[in-house]
Amino acid sequence: MNAFEVNALKPSLIFTGDLTLDKQFLVLGKGFALTQEVINGLKLWGFTSVSCDGTIDDGTQDKDIINRDTDDIIAETKAEDEQKARERAEKADALGASLKEGAKLIQTLNTEASRLDMTRKVYKKYYDYIESLYTHYATHKEIDKEQLSKVVQELISFVRENRRFVLRMNPKVESNDKKFLVNHAMRSSIIALTIGIRLRMQFTQLIELGQACILHEIGMLRLPPQLYITDKKLQPQEKAKLASHPLLGYELVKEIGFTLPIQRGVLEHHEKENGSGYPRHITSEDISTYAKIIAVACAFEAITAPRHYRSARPKYEAMLEILRNSNKQYDENVIKALLYSFSIFPIGVYVYLANGKIARITDTKPDDPRHPIAQILGEKAADGDPRTVETDEASNKVVRVLNQQEVSDVLKSLGITEDD
């Protein structure tokens, strides 16, 4: 296997073998001419080298291809396309089976820690899939709609059955533009699906919602990353360019052939109920349901995720900000669904109780967002799992949310990590 530096690649080069990334993702098939578009995509995504099991064709190899009959070439190309389609379908089926198996295995595990650990592993598989989807689009301008639909179907079941674990997954700081977009797509999609499930949306609607949310920022791939990964103040012209990404994403998903509801979800996810959003400045009655949900999910994710230029804000503060709904930016029904899905003290936050104990919120009560389920730190139940209580207005009342420094000090004193 030979390696070739991306910076040394030139348009029109032809290789005698398939050109790949990490020996897995196909960049260019054998015998096809390299284009500037592919080279730009590789550079945009930060790849420094590609691999090939052959060499650069100097014109002395495979000359017989010139003499083949046109019909033979067409037949061969068709056969290759069919083979690739079969391989994509097999990969989709294998991925779906793996995700389904992992999600169901969570329910069979005996301890809270093991269930959380398995949730983390399944979450990583979904993340890897979204990363491969973005990578393949950046280099090939293709998205396998059927595979995406199948993966979203499994993701819906994963979120529905393991909500209290998956909502505890903490984001990491990502300075790389590719990682940033993938992380944002992954977390926003889980939040959006959680909201959609709470709103009792039909399964077919949830599939479309999940696809729209995974793809809602893909228009960013047509913009320089310094526009959306920066701590510098953007100039008016730069802001206008950044604000074009919903339209770019809409054109992209329309070209690929996604349904109109998915197209609208991508196009309208930055619109606001009061008309102050973009790109069309439409108001509540004209904004699609998917876009309304994605707007709230994105806002919550953006507040609670760290960026390379700032720390994440606590989930409790994010919930209060969304509930405040300044200038009526978001749909009230969607906000209510977010509240009942996470509670006023969102899943994952650490709190101080009236009885002097420290706890972590691990679940919600279906009809009471004021009093979620809390896991007492340092105490065990009879089965060995951490002891949980229903918060209330008495001894188990939540007095306040701990700040990050207090959380770090408490966890250090107990000898546990935040992901335990």
Short mmCIF file of C-alpha atoms in Angstrom, two decimals:
data_model
loop_
_atom_site.label_atom_id
_atom_site.label_comp_id
_atom_site.label_asym_id
_atom_site.label_seq_id
_atom_site.Cartn_x
_atom_site.Cartn_y
_atom_site.Cartn_z
CA MET A 1 0.00 0.00 0.00
CA ASN A 2 1.50 3.33 -1.11
CA ALA A 3 0.87 6.70 0.54
CA PHE A 4 0.50 9.97 -1.39
CA GLU A 5 0.61 13.45 0.15
CA VAL A 6 -2.58 15.42 -0.50
CA ASN A 7 -0.63 18.63 -1.10
CA ALA A 8 1.25 16.88 -3.91
CA LEU A 9 -1.86 15.71 -5.75
CA LYS A 10 -2.73 17.30 -9.08
CA PRO A 11 -5.90 17.22 -11.19
CA SER A 12 -6.00 14.60 -13.99
CA LEU A 13 -3.71 12.11 -12.18
CA ILE A 14 -4.82 8.52 -12.70
CA PHE A 15 -3.96 5.70 -10.30
CA THR A 16 -3.57 2.00 -11.07
CA GLY A 17 -5.47 1.05 -7.90
CA ASP A 18 -8.28 2.41 -5.73
CA LEU A 19 -7.41 5.60 -3.81
CA THR A 20 -8.61 5.34 -0.18
CA LEU A 21 -8.67 7.06 3.22
CA ASP A 22 -7.44 5.02 6.18
CA LYS A 23 -7.61 1.97 3.88
CA GLN A 24 -11.42 2.04 4.32
CA PHE A 25 -13.16 4.92 2.57
CA LEU A 26 -12.97 5.02 -1.22
CA VAL A 27 -11.86 8.40 -2.58
CA LEU A 28 -11.34 7.52 -6.25
CA GLY A 29 -11.76 4.31 -8.21
CA LYS A 30 -8.99 2.69 -10.21
CA GLY A 31 -8.52 4.27 -13.62
CA PHE A 32 -10.51 7.44 -12.90
CA ALA A 33 -8.91 10.88 -13.27
CA LEU A 34 -8.42 12.89 -10.08
CA THR A 35 -10.34 16.20 -10.01
CA GLN A 36 -9.66 19.49 -8.24
CA GLU A 37 -13.00 19.10 -6.43
CA VAL A 38 -11.85 15.86 -4.78
CA ILE A 39 -8.51 17.44 -3.82
CA ASN A 40 -10.31 20.45 -2.29
CA GLY A 41 -12.59 18.13 -0.32
CA LEU A 42 -9.62 16.26 1.14
CA LYS A 43 -7.95 19.51 2.19
CA LEU A 44 -11.20 20.89 3.64
CA TRP A 45 -11.54 17.87 5.89
CA GLY A 46 -7.94 18.02 7.06
CA PHE A 47 -6.63 14.83 5.41
CA THR A 48 -2.90 14.97 4.73
CA SER A 49 -2.43 11.72 2.82
CA VAL A 50 -4.29 9.04 0.89
CA SER A 51 -3.44 5.39 0.23
CA CYS A 52 -3.36 3.29 -2.93
CA ASP A 53 -2.51 -0.35 -3.58
CA GLY A 54 -1.13 0.76 -6.94
CA THR A 55 0.85 3.67 -8.35
CA ILE A 56 0.31 6.74 -10.51
CA ASP A 57 -0.45 5.60 -14.05
CA ASP A 58 2.26 6.94 -16.37
CA GLY A 59 0.34 5.98 -19.48
CA THR A 60 2.10 2.65 -20.08
CA GLN A 61 -0.33 0.51 -18.11
CA ASP A 62 -3.78 -0.77 -19.00
CA LYS A 63 -3.51 0.55 -22.56
CA ASP A 64 -5.83 -2.19 -23.67
CA ILE A 65 -8.75 -0.32 -22.11
CA ILE A 66 -8.60 2.12 -25.02
CA ASN A 67 -9.28 -0.70 -27.45
CA ARG A 68 -12.25 -2.19 -25.67
CA ASP A 69 -15.64 -2.03 -27.24
CA THR A 70 -17.90 0.65 -25.81
CA ASP A 71 -20.50 -1.97 -24.90
CA ASP A 72 -17.96 -3.91 -22.86
CA ILE A 73 -16.95 -0.81 -20.93
CA ILE A 74 -20.58 0.10 -20.21
CA ALA A 75 -21.32 -3.45 -19.05
CA GLU A 76 -18.28 -3.45 -16.78
CA THR A 77 -19.19 -0.09 -15.29
CA LYS A 78 -22.74 -1.25 -14.65
CA ALA A 79 -21.49 -4.42 -12.97
CA GLU A 80 -19.15 -2.39 -10.77
CA ASP A 81 -21.98 -0.03 -9.80
CA GLU A 82 -24.21 -2.97 -8.93
CA GLN A 83 -21.44 -4.55 -6.87
CA LYS A 84 -20.86 -1.29 -4.97
CA ALA A 85 -24.62 -0.99 -4.35
CA ARG A 86 -24.66 -4.52 -2.92
CA GLU A 87 -21.67 -3.72 -0.74
CA ARG A 88 -23.35 -0.54 0.56
CA ALA A 89 -26.52 -2.49 1.35
CA GLU A 90 -24.53 -5.18 3.15
CA LYS A 91 -22.70 -2.53 5.17
CA ALA A 92 -25.99 -0.84 6.05
CA ASP A 93 -27.49 -4.14 7.17
CA ALA A 94 -24.39 -5.02 9.20
CA LEU A 95 -24.32 -1.60 10.84
CA GLY A 96 -28.04 -1.74 11.64
CA ALA A 97 -27.70 -5.22 13.15
CA SER A 98 -24.69 -4.15 15.22
CA LEU A 99 -26.46 -1.06 16.53
CA LYS A 100 -29.64 -2.99 17.31
CA GLU A 101 -27.71 -5.71 19.12
CA GLY A 102 -25.73 -3.20 21.18
CA ALA A 103 -28.82 -1.19 22.10
CA LYS A 104 -30.71 -4.30 23.23
CA LEU A 105 -27.72 -5.60 25.15
CA ILE A 106 -27.89 -2.51 27.36
CA GLN A 107 -31.21 -3.75 28.75
CA THR A 108 -29.72 -7.12 29.76
CA LEU A 109 -26.78 -5.79 31.76
CA ASN A 110 -26.96 -6.01 35.54
CA THR A 111 -25.34 -2.82 36.77
CA GLU A 112 -25.88 0.87 36.15
CA ALA A 113 -22.19 1.33 35.33
CA SER A 114 -22.15 -1.46 32.73
CA ARG A 115 -25.32 -0.13 31.06
CA LEU A 116 -23.82 3.35 30.88
CA ASP A 117 -20.57 1.96 29.47
CA MET A 118 -22.42 0.00 26.76
CA THR A 119 -24.47 3.11 25.91
CA ARG A 120 -21.21 4.97 25.40
CA LYS A 121 -19.96 2.29 22.99
CA VAL A 122 -23.17 2.29 20.93
CA TYR A 123 -23.15 6.10 20.90
CA LYS A 124 -19.62 5.96 19.46
CA LYS A 125 -20.81 3.70 16.62
CA TYR A 126 -23.48 6.23 15.64
CA TYR A 127 -20.90 9.00 15.84
CA ASP A 128 -18.54 7.03 13.57
CA TYR A 129 -21.34 6.52 11.06
CA ILE A 130 -22.15 10.24 10.90
CA GLU A 131 -18.44 11.01 10.52
CA SER A 132 -18.18 8.57 7.59
CA LEU A 133 -21.32 10.09 6.02
CA TYR A 134 -19.84 13.60 6.16
CA THR A 135 -16.46 12.36 4.93
CA HIS A 136 -17.99 10.52 1.98
CA TYR A 137 -20.06 13.54 1.01
CA ALA A 138 -17.04 15.86 1.24
CA THR A 139 -15.04 13.64 -1.13
CA HIS A 140 -17.75 12.19 -3.40
CA LYS A 141 -20.75 14.53 -3.12
CA GLU A 142 -22.89 11.45 -2.39
CA ILE A 143 -25.15 10.38 0.49
CA ASP A 144 -26.68 6.90 0.69
CA LYS A 145 -30.29 7.81 1.54
CA GLU A 146 -31.37 4.22 2.18
CA GLN A 147 -28.52 3.57 4.58
CA LEU A 148 -29.14 6.84 6.41
CA SER A 149 -32.82 5.96 6.83
CA LYS A 150 -31.97 2.52 8.26
CA VAL A 151 -29.44 3.97 10.70
CA VAL A 152 -31.91 6.63 11.88
CA GLN A 153 -34.53 3.95 12.51
CA GLU A 154 -32.12 2.16 14.85
CA LEU A 155 -31.13 5.48 16.43
CA ILE A 156 -34.78 6.19 17.27
CA SER A 157 -35.09 2.86 19.07
CA PHE A 158 -31.78 3.47 20.83
CA VAL A 159 -32.92 6.87 22.13
CA ARG A 160 -36.41 5.62 23.05
CA GLU A 161 -35.12 2.65 25.06
CA ASN A 162 -32.02 4.21 26.62
CA ARG A 163 -32.90 7.89 26.96
CA ARG A 164 -31.74 8.24 30.56
CA PHE A 165 -28.28 6.92 29.64
CA VAL A 166 -27.77 8.51 26.24
CA LEU A 167 -28.67 12.00 27.50
CA ARG A 168 -25.73 11.74 29.91
CA MET A 169 -23.13 11.51 27.13
CA ASN A 170 -20.84 14.51 27.54
CA PRO A 171 -19.39 16.34 24.50
CA LYS A 172 -15.67 16.98 24.15
CA VAL A 173 -13.89 20.08 22.88
CA GLU A 174 -13.37 19.71 19.12
CA SER A 175 -11.24 22.27 17.31
CA ASN A 176 -11.22 20.27 14.07
CA ASP A 177 -13.99 21.48 11.76
CA LYS A 178 -15.01 17.97 10.73
CA LYS A 179 -15.24 16.74 14.33
CA PHE A 180 -17.14 19.87 15.34
CA LEU A 181 -19.84 19.35 12.70
CA VAL A 182 -20.15 15.62 13.45
CA ASN A 183 -20.40 16.20 17.20
CA HIS A 184 -23.03 18.89 16.72
CA ALA A 185 -25.04 16.72 14.31
CA MET A 186 -24.92 13.74 16.67
CA ARG A 187 -25.93 15.56 19.85
CA SER A 188 -28.57 17.73 18.19
CA SER A 189 -30.15 14.68 16.56
CA ILE A 190 -30.47 12.84 19.88
CA ILE A 191 -32.06 15.91 21.49
CA ALA A 192 -34.39 16.43 18.50
CA LEU A 193 -35.50 12.78 18.52
CA THR A 194 -36.05 12.93 22.28
CA ILE A 195 -38.34 15.92 21.71
CA GLY A 196 -40.08 14.21 18.79
CA ILE A 197 -40.74 11.09 20.86
CA ARG A 198 -42.19 13.23 23.65
CA LEU A 199 -44.47 14.92 21.10
CA ARG A 200 -45.67 11.44 20.06
CA MET A 201 -44.68 11.93 16.44
CA GLN A 202 -45.31 9.03 14.07
CA PHE A 203 -42.37 6.73 13.41
CA THR A 204 -42.11 7.85 9.77
CA GLN A 205 -41.97 11.46 10.95
CA LEU A 206 -39.24 10.62 13.46
CA ILE A 207 -37.20 9.05 10.65
CA GLU A 208 -37.47 12.23 8.59
CA LEU A 209 -36.74 14.40 11.62
CA GLY A 210 -33.61 12.36 12.42
CA GLN A 211 -32.34 12.60 8.84
CA ALA A 212 -33.03 16.34 8.67
CA CYS A 213 -31.20 16.96 11.94
CA ILE A 214 -28.16 14.86 10.99
CA LEU A 215 -27.93 16.84 7.73
CA HIS A 216 -29.04 20.28 8.95
CA GLU A 217 -25.53 21.80 8.96
CA ILE A 218 -24.08 19.92 5.99
CA GLY A 219 -24.24 23.11 3.94
CA MET A 220 -21.28 24.25 6.08
CA LEU A 221 -19.09 21.93 3.99
CA ARG A 222 -19.36 24.41 1.15
CA LEU A 223 -17.98 27.22 3.34
CA PRO A 224 -14.48 27.89 4.70
CA PRO A 225 -14.25 26.34 8.22
CA GLN A 226 -12.79 29.56 9.65
CA LEU A 227 -16.28 31.03 9.34
CA TYR A 228 -17.84 28.62 11.83
CA ILE A 229 -14.87 27.63 13.98
CA THR A 230 -13.51 30.91 15.27
CA ASP A 231 -13.53 33.12 18.32
CA LYS A 232 -12.99 36.21 16.18
CA LYS A 233 -15.75 38.66 15.43
CA LEU A 234 -16.98 38.13 11.89
CA GLN A 235 -17.26 40.99 9.45
CA PRO A 236 -20.70 41.72 7.91
CA GLN A 237 -19.70 40.05 4.66
CA GLU A 238 -18.50 36.96 6.54
CA LYS A 239 -21.70 36.82 8.58
CA ALA A 240 -23.75 36.95 5.40
CA LYS A 241 -21.73 34.11 3.94
CA LEU A 242 -22.16 32.01 7.09
CA ALA A 243 -25.91 32.69 7.06
CA SER A 244 -26.09 31.11 3.61
CA HIS A 245 -25.42 27.60 4.95
CA PRO A 246 -29.12 26.65 5.40
CA LEU A 247 -29.75 27.47 1.74
CA LEU A 248 -26.62 25.59 0.68
CA GLY A 249 -27.73 22.59 2.73
CA TYR A 250 -31.23 22.79 1.26
CA GLU A 251 -29.86 22.77 -2.28
CA LEU A 252 -27.64 19.82 -1.39
CA VAL A 253 -30.41 17.59 0.05
CA LYS A 254 -32.75 18.62 -2.76
CA GLU A 255 -30.18 17.58 -5.38
CA ILE A 256 -29.72 14.22 -3.68
CA GLY A 257 -33.48 13.66 -3.63
CA PHE A 258 -34.50 13.82 0.03
CA THR A 259 -38.19 14.45 0.75
CA LEU A 260 -39.63 17.96 0.93
CA PRO A 261 -40.14 17.82 4.75
CA ILE A 262 -36.43 17.00 5.16
CA GLN A 263 -35.50 19.78 2.74
CA ARG A 264 -37.57 22.26 4.75
CA GLY A 265 -36.08 21.09 8.04
CA VAL A 266 -32.60 21.82 6.69
CA LEU A 267 -33.62 25.12 5.09
CA GLU A 268 -35.59 26.56 8.03
CA HIS A 269 -33.67 25.38 11.13
CA HIS A 270 -32.41 28.93 11.83
CA GLU A 271 -35.81 30.60 11.38
CA LYS A 272 -37.43 32.09 14.52
CA GLU A 273 -41.05 32.23 15.61
CA ASN A 274 -40.89 36.05 15.69
CA GLY A 275 -39.46 36.34 12.16
CA SER A 276 -35.95 37.35 13.27
CA GLY A 277 -34.28 34.23 11.89
CA TYR A 278 -32.80 33.44 8.49
CA PRO A 279 -32.52 32.89 5.55
CA ARG A 280 -36.13 33.87 4.71
CA HIS A 281 -37.22 35.65 7.95
CA ILE A 282 -40.48 33.68 8.06
CA THR A 283 -42.68 33.49 11.19
CA SER A 284 -44.27 30.72 13.22
CA GLU A 285 -47.10 29.68 10.93
CA ASP A 286 -44.74 29.23 7.97
CA ILE A 287 -41.95 27.29 9.75
CA SER A 288 -42.04 23.50 9.44
CA THR A 289 -42.41 21.33 12.55
CA TYR A 290 -39.06 19.63 11.94
CA ALA A 291 -37.32 23.02 11.74
CA LYS A 292 -38.98 24.18 14.98
CA ILE A 293 -37.69 21.08 16.78
CA ILE A 294 -34.19 21.30 15.28
CA ALA A 295 -34.00 24.99 16.27
CA VAL A 296 -34.60 24.18 19.95
CA ALA A 297 -32.34 21.10 19.88
CA CYS A 298 -29.52 23.10 18.28
CA ALA A 299 -29.89 25.95 20.75
CA PHE A 300 -29.72 23.58 23.74
CA GLU A 301 -26.75 21.71 22.23
CA ALA A 302 -24.87 24.90 21.41
CA ILE A 303 -25.19 26.25 24.94
CA THR A 304 -24.14 23.00 26.64
CA ALA A 305 -21.29 21.97 24.32
CA PRO A 306 -17.72 23.22 24.75
CA ARG A 307 -16.01 25.05 21.93
CA HIS A 308 -12.30 25.55 21.41
CA TYR A 309 -12.74 29.22 22.42
CA ARG A 310 -15.11 28.79 25.40
CA SER A 311 -16.30 26.31 28.02
CA ALA A 312 -19.68 24.63 28.00
CA ARG A 313 -22.40 26.24 30.07
CA PRO A 314 -24.33 24.03 32.54
CA LYS A 315 -27.43 22.22 31.25
CA TYR A 316 -29.49 23.89 33.97
CA GLU A 317 -28.58 27.34 32.65
CA ALA A 318 -29.33 26.18 29.11
CA MET A 319 -32.77 24.96 30.16
CA LEU A 320 -33.55 28.25 31.90
CA GLU A 321 -32.45 30.21 28.85
CA ILE A 322 -34.63 28.14 26.53
CA LEU A 323 -37.59 28.36 28.92
CA ARG A 324 -37.16 32.12 29.11
CA ASN A 325 -37.66 32.13 25.32
CA SER A 326 -36.47 35.68 24.92
CA ASN A 327 -38.44 37.59 22.27
CA LYS A 328 -40.50 34.43 21.62
CA GLN A 329 -37.90 32.83 19.35
CA TYR A 330 -38.95 29.21 19.82
CA ASP A 331 -42.18 27.22 19.62
CA GLU A 332 -43.74 26.85 23.08
CA ASN A 333 -44.90 23.26 22.49
CA VAL A 334 -41.38 22.22 21.50
CA ILE A 335 -39.95 23.95 24.59
CA LYS A 336 -42.45 22.11 26.78
CA ALA A 337 -41.44 18.78 25.20
CA LEU A 338 -37.77 19.59 25.89
CA LEU A 339 -38.60 20.43 29.51
CA TYR A 340 -40.55 17.22 30.11
CA SER A 341 -37.82 15.17 28.42
CA PHE A 342 -34.95 16.62 30.48
CA SER A 343 -36.73 18.17 33.53
CA ILE A 344 -36.01 21.61 34.95
CA PHE A 345 -32.82 20.08 36.39
CA PRO A 346 -31.65 18.26 33.24
CA ILE A 347 -30.39 14.69 33.18
CA GLY A 348 -26.68 14.67 33.99
CA VAL A 349 -26.47 17.73 36.27
CA TYR A 350 -25.23 17.52 39.86
CA VAL A 351 -27.40 18.99 42.61
CA TYR A 352 -27.35 19.74 46.33
CA LEU A 353 -30.38 18.37 48.21
CA ALA A 354 -32.12 19.79 51.28
CA ASN A 355 -30.88 16.84 53.36
CA GLY A 356 -27.26 17.85 52.66
CA LYS A 357 -26.56 15.08 50.15
CA ILE A 358 -25.04 15.46 46.69
CA ALA A 359 -26.82 13.77 43.80
CA ARG A 360 -26.79 13.51 40.02
CA ILE A 361 -30.01 13.75 38.02
CA THR A 362 -30.42 10.48 36.08
CA ASP A 363 -34.07 10.43 34.92
CA THR A 364 -37.29 12.40 34.74
CA LYS A 365 -40.79 11.84 36.06
CA PRO A 366 -43.14 11.63 33.07
CA ASP A 367 -45.56 14.28 34.31
CA ASP A 368 -43.51 16.32 36.77
CA PRO A 369 -40.49 18.15 35.34
CA ARG A 370 -39.89 19.92 38.68
CA HIS A 371 -38.95 16.73 40.56
CA PRO A 372 -36.65 14.42 38.56
CA ILE A 373 -35.00 11.19 39.73
CA ALA A 374 -31.65 11.70 41.45
CA GLN A 375 -28.77 9.30 42.11
CA ILE A 376 -27.16 9.85 45.53
CA LEU A 377 -23.37 9.99 45.24
CA GLY A 378 -21.46 7.59 47.45
CA GLU A 379 -24.50 5.48 48.45
CA LYS A 380 -25.53 2.04 47.19
CA ALA A 381 -28.90 0.31 46.94
CA ALA A 382 -29.46 -3.32 47.96
CA ASP A 383 -28.64 -4.57 44.46
CA GLY A 384 -25.29 -2.74 44.47
CA ASP A 385 -26.35 0.03 42.09
CA PRO A 386 -26.14 3.66 43.24
CA ARG A 387 -29.14 4.62 45.37
CA THR A 388 -31.75 6.75 43.62
CA VAL A 389 -34.54 8.90 45.06
CA GLU A 390 -37.43 10.93 43.73
CA THR A 391 -36.77 14.57 44.43
CA ASP A 392 -39.61 16.41 46.17
CA GLU A 393 -40.46 19.50 48.21
CA ALA A 394 -39.25 17.94 51.49
CA SER A 395 -35.88 16.42 52.47
CA ASN A 396 -35.08 15.44 48.89
CA LYS A 397 -35.76 18.89 47.51
CA VAL A 398 -33.19 20.24 45.05
CA VAL A 399 -31.72 23.31 46.70
CA ARG A 400 -29.37 24.28 43.89
CA VAL A 401 -27.22 23.04 41.03
CA LEU A 402 -23.50 22.57 41.68
CA ASN A 403 -21.05 24.59 39.61
CA GLN A 404 -18.26 22.85 37.69
CA GLN A 405 -15.61 23.46 40.34
CA GLU A 406 -17.85 22.00 43.06
CA VAL A 407 -18.56 18.98 40.86
CA SER A 408 -14.85 18.41 40.29
CA ASP A 409 -14.09 18.69 44.01
CA VAL A 410 -16.89 16.29 45.03
CA LEU A 411 -16.01 13.67 42.42
CA LYS A 412 -12.33 13.87 43.33
CA SER A 413 -13.13 13.38 47.01
CA LEU A 414 -15.24 10.30 46.18
CA GLY A 415 -12.69 8.90 43.74
CA ILE A 416 -15.06 8.74 40.76
CA THR A 417 -15.06 10.25 37.28
CA GLU A 418 -17.83 12.32 35.76
CA ASP A 419 -18.71 9.55 33.28
CA ASP A 420 -19.21 6.89 35.98
#
